[in-house]
Coordinates of C-alpha atoms in Angstrom, one line a residue:
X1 CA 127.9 121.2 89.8
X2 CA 129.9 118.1 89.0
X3 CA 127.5 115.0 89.5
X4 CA 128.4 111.1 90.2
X5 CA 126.8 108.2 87.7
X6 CA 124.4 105.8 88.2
X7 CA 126.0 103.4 85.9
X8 CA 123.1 100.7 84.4
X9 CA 123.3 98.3 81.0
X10 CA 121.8 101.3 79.1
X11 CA 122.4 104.5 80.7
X12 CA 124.3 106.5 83.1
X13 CA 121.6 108.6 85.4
X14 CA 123.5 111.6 86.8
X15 CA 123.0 112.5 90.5
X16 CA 124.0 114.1 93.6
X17 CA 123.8 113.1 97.1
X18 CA 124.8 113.5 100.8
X19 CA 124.5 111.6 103.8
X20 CA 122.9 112.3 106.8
X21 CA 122.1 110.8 110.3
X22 CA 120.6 107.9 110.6
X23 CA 117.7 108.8 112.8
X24 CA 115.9 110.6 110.5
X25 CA 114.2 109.6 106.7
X26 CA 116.2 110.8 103.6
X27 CA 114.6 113.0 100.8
X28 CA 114.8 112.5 97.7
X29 CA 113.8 115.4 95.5
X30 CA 111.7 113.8 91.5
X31 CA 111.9 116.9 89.1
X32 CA 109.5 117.7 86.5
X33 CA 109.0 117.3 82.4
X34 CA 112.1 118.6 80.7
X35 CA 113.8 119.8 84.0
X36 CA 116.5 118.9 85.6
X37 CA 118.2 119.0 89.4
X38 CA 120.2 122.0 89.4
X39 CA 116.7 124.1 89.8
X40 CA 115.6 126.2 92.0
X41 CA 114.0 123.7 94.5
X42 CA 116.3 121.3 94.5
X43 CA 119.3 123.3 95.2
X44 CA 117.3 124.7 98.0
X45 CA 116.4 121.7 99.6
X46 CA 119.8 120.3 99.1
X47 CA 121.4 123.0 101.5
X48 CA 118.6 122.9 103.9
X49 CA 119.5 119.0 104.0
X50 CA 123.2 119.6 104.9
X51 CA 122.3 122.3 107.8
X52 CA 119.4 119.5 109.3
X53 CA 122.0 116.7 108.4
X54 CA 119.4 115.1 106.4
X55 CA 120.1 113.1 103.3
X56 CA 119.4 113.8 100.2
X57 CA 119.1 112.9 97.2
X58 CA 118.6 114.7 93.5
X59 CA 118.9 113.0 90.1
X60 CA 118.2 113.6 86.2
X61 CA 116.0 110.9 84.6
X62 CA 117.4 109.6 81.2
X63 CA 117.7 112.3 78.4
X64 CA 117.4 115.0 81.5
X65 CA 120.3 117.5 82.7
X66 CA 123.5 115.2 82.6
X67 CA 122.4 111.8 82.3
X68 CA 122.6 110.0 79.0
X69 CA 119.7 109.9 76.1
X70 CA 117.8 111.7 74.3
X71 CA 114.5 113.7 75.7
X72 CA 112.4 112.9 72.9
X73 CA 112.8 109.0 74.0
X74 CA 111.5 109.1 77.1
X75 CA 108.2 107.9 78.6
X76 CA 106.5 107.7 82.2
X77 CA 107.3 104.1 81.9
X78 CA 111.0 104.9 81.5
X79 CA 111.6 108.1 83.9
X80 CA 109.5 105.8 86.5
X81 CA 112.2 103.0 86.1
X82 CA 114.7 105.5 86.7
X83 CA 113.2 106.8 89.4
X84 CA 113.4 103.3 91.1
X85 CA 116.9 102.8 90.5
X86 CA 117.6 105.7 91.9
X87 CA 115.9 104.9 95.3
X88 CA 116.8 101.4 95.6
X89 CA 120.9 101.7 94.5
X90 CA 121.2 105.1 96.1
X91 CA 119.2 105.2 99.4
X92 CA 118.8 103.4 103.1
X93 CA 115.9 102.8 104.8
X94 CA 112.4 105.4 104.7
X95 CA 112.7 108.4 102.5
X96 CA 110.5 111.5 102.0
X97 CA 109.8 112.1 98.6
X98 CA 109.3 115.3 97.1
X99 CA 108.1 115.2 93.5
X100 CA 107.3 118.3 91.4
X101 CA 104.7 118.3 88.6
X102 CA 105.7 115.4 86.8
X103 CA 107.6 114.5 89.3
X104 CA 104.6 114.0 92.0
X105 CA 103.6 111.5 89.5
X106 CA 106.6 109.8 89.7
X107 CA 106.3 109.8 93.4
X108 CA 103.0 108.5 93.2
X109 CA 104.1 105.6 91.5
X110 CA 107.2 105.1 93.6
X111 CA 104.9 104.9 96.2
X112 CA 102.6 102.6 95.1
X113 CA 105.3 100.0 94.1
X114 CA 107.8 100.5 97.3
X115 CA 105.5 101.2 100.2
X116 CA 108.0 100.0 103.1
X117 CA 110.3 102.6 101.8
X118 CA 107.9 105.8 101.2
X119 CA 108.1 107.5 105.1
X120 CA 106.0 110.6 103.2
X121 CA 105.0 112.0 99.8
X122 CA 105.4 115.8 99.5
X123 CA 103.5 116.5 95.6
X124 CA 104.5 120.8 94.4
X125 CA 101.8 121.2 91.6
X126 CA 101.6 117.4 91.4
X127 CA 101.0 116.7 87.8
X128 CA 100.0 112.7 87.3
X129 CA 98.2 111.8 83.9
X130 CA 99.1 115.2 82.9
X131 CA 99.9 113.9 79.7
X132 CA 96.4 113.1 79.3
X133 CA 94.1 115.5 81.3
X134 CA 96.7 118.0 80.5
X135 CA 98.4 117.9 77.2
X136 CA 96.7 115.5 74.8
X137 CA 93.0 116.9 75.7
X138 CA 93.8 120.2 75.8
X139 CA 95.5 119.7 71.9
X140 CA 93.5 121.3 68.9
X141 CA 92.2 118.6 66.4
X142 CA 94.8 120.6 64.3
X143 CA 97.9 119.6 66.5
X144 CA 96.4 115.9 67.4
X145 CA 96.4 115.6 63.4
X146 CA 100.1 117.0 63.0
X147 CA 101.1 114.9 66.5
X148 CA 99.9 111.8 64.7
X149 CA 101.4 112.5 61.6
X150 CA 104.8 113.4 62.8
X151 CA 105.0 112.1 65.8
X152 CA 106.2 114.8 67.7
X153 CA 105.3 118.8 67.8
X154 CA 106.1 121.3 69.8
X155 CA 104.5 124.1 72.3
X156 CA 104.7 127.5 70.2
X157 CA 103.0 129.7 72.7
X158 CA 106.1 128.5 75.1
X159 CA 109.3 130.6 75.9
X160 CA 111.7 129.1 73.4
X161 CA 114.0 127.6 76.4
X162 CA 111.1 125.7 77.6
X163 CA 109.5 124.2 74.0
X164 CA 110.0 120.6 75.2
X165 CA 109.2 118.1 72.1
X166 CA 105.9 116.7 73.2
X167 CA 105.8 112.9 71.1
X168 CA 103.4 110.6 70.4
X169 CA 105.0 107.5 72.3
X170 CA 105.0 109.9 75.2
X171 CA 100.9 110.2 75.3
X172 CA 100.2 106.5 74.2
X173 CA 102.9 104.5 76.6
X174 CA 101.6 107.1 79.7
X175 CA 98.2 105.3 78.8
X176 CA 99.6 102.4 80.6
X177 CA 100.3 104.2 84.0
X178 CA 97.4 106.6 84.3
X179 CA 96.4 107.1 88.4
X180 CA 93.1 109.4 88.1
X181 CA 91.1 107.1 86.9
X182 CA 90.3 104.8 90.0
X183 CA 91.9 105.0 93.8
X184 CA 95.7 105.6 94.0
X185 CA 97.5 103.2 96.9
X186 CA 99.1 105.5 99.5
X187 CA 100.1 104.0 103.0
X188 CA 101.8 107.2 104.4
X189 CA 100.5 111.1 104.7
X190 CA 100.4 113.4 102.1
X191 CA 101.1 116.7 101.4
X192 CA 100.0 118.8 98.5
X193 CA 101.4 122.2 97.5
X194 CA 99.6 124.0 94.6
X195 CA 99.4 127.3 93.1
X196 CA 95.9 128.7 92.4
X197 CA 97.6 130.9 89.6
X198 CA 99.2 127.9 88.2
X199 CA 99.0 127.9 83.8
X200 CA 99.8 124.3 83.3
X201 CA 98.5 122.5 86.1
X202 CA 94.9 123.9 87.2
X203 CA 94.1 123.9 91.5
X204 CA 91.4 121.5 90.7
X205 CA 93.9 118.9 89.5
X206 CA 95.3 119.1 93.1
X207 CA 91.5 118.1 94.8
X208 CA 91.6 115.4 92.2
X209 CA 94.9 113.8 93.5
X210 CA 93.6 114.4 97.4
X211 CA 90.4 112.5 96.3
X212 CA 91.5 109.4 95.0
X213 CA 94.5 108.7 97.7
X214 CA 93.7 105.9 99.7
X215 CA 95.3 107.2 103.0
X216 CA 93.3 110.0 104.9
X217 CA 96.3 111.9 106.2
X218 CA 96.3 114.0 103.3
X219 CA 96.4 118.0 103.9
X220 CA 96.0 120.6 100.4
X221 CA 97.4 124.1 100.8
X222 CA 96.6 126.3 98.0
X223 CA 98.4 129.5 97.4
X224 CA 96.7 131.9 96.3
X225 CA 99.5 134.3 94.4
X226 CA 101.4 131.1 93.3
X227 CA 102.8 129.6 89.9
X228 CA 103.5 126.6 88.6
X229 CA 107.1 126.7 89.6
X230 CA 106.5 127.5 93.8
X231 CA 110.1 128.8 94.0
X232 CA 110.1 131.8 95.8
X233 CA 111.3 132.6 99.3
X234 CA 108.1 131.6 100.7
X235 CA 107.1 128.6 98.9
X236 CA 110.2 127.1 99.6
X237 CA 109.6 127.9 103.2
X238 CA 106.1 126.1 103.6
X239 CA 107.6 123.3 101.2
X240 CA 110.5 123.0 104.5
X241 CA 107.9 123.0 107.2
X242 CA 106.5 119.5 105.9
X243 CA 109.7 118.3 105.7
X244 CA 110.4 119.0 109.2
X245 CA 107.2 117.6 110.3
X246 CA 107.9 114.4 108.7
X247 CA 111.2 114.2 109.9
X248 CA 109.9 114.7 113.4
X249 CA 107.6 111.8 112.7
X250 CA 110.3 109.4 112.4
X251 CA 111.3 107.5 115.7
X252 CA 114.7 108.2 117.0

């Protein structure tokens, strides 16, 4: 897949996109930690897009896939400023975003600071102050003491293609963005897709999110025999079926 550049003072962001009609809100597809947009998910909704004539758009935050710098200097603070160029330089008018795990953070935040131009928020094993509730608490005092000594360790229990360097700046600059912790401004409907067999992000996570979001249109489906990743045939379908409702939303 070649990609086009986002071309900013510091960094080039790597993306792809199509357009679409004009009747209908764009998607735009926020991967998760480490990941990037040739996966699974977003290839699929990328071809969906060009059969509905939809548009879409995927990207690589900085030190992700193909865009420039280096993983291990990344923050929330940082992939969230990304995330914003990427929505207001490279999309019109109301969008649909679909953020997974990290990514539904990312969305959540999008949301919050762009409201006119979030039409819906689709979360796939949402994951916001993950790197809180679900790295730095779940640490043994053993790693916390080698994490603040070295600044950086890494997951041995994962497969070696996925042992993405967790840092310190990473935990202490999230501080500064953490949602959980009181009501999370939402002016459009919500959809949340989680896995009950999910590893890294538990189902209760999910009832967390659903909780604290302001708006009330806000609808959970829990799959019993899923993972974290929701890639399979039929995750991918019921992750299209929201997108087709919202797109019917939309006024012609």
């Amino acid at each position: 897949m070649t990609p086009d550049f986002l071309t900013l003072p510091d960094r080039r962001l790597a993306y792809q996109r199509r357009r679409g009609r004009a009747n209908a809100p764009g998607i735009v597809f926020l991967g998760g930690f480490a990941s990037d947009m040739t996966g699974t998910k977003a290839s699929f909704l990328a071809g969906q897009c060009e059969k509905a004539d939809l548009s879409f758009l995927r990207f690589d935050y900085r030190g992700h896939g193909q865009s420039s710098g280096d993983f291990k200097d990344g923050t929330i603070g940082a992939w969230s400023e990304d995330a914003c160029m990427a929505v207001e330089r490279l999309t019109e008018g109301p969008q649909i975003l679909i953020g997974s795990s990290m990514g539904g953070w990312l969305a959540l935040m999008l949301a919050a600071k762009m409201p006119e131009r979030v039409h819906a928020l689709i979360g796939i094993a949402a994951a916001p102050d993950f790197t809180e509730d679900l790295m730095w608490l779940r640490l043994s005092p053993e790693q916390r003491a080698r994490l603040e000594r070295d600044g950086l360790i890494y997951d041995e229990t994962a497969p070696p293609d996925h042992r993405a360097p967790l840092t310190l700046n990473l935990i202490r600059e999230a501080r500064n963005h953490l949602m959980l912790r009181a009501k999370i401004p939402l002016a459009c409907p919500a959809r949340l897709l989680q896995g009950l067999h999910d590893e890294e992000v538990p189902w209760q996570h999910t009832l967390r999110i659903a909780e604290n979001l302001t708006t009330d249109d806000v609808r959970i489906t829990l799959v019993k025999d899923g993972d974290h990743r929701l890639s399979r045939p039929q995750d991918l379908q019921l992750l299209w079926q929201w997108v087709g409702e919202f797109v019917k939303l939309n006024p012609a």
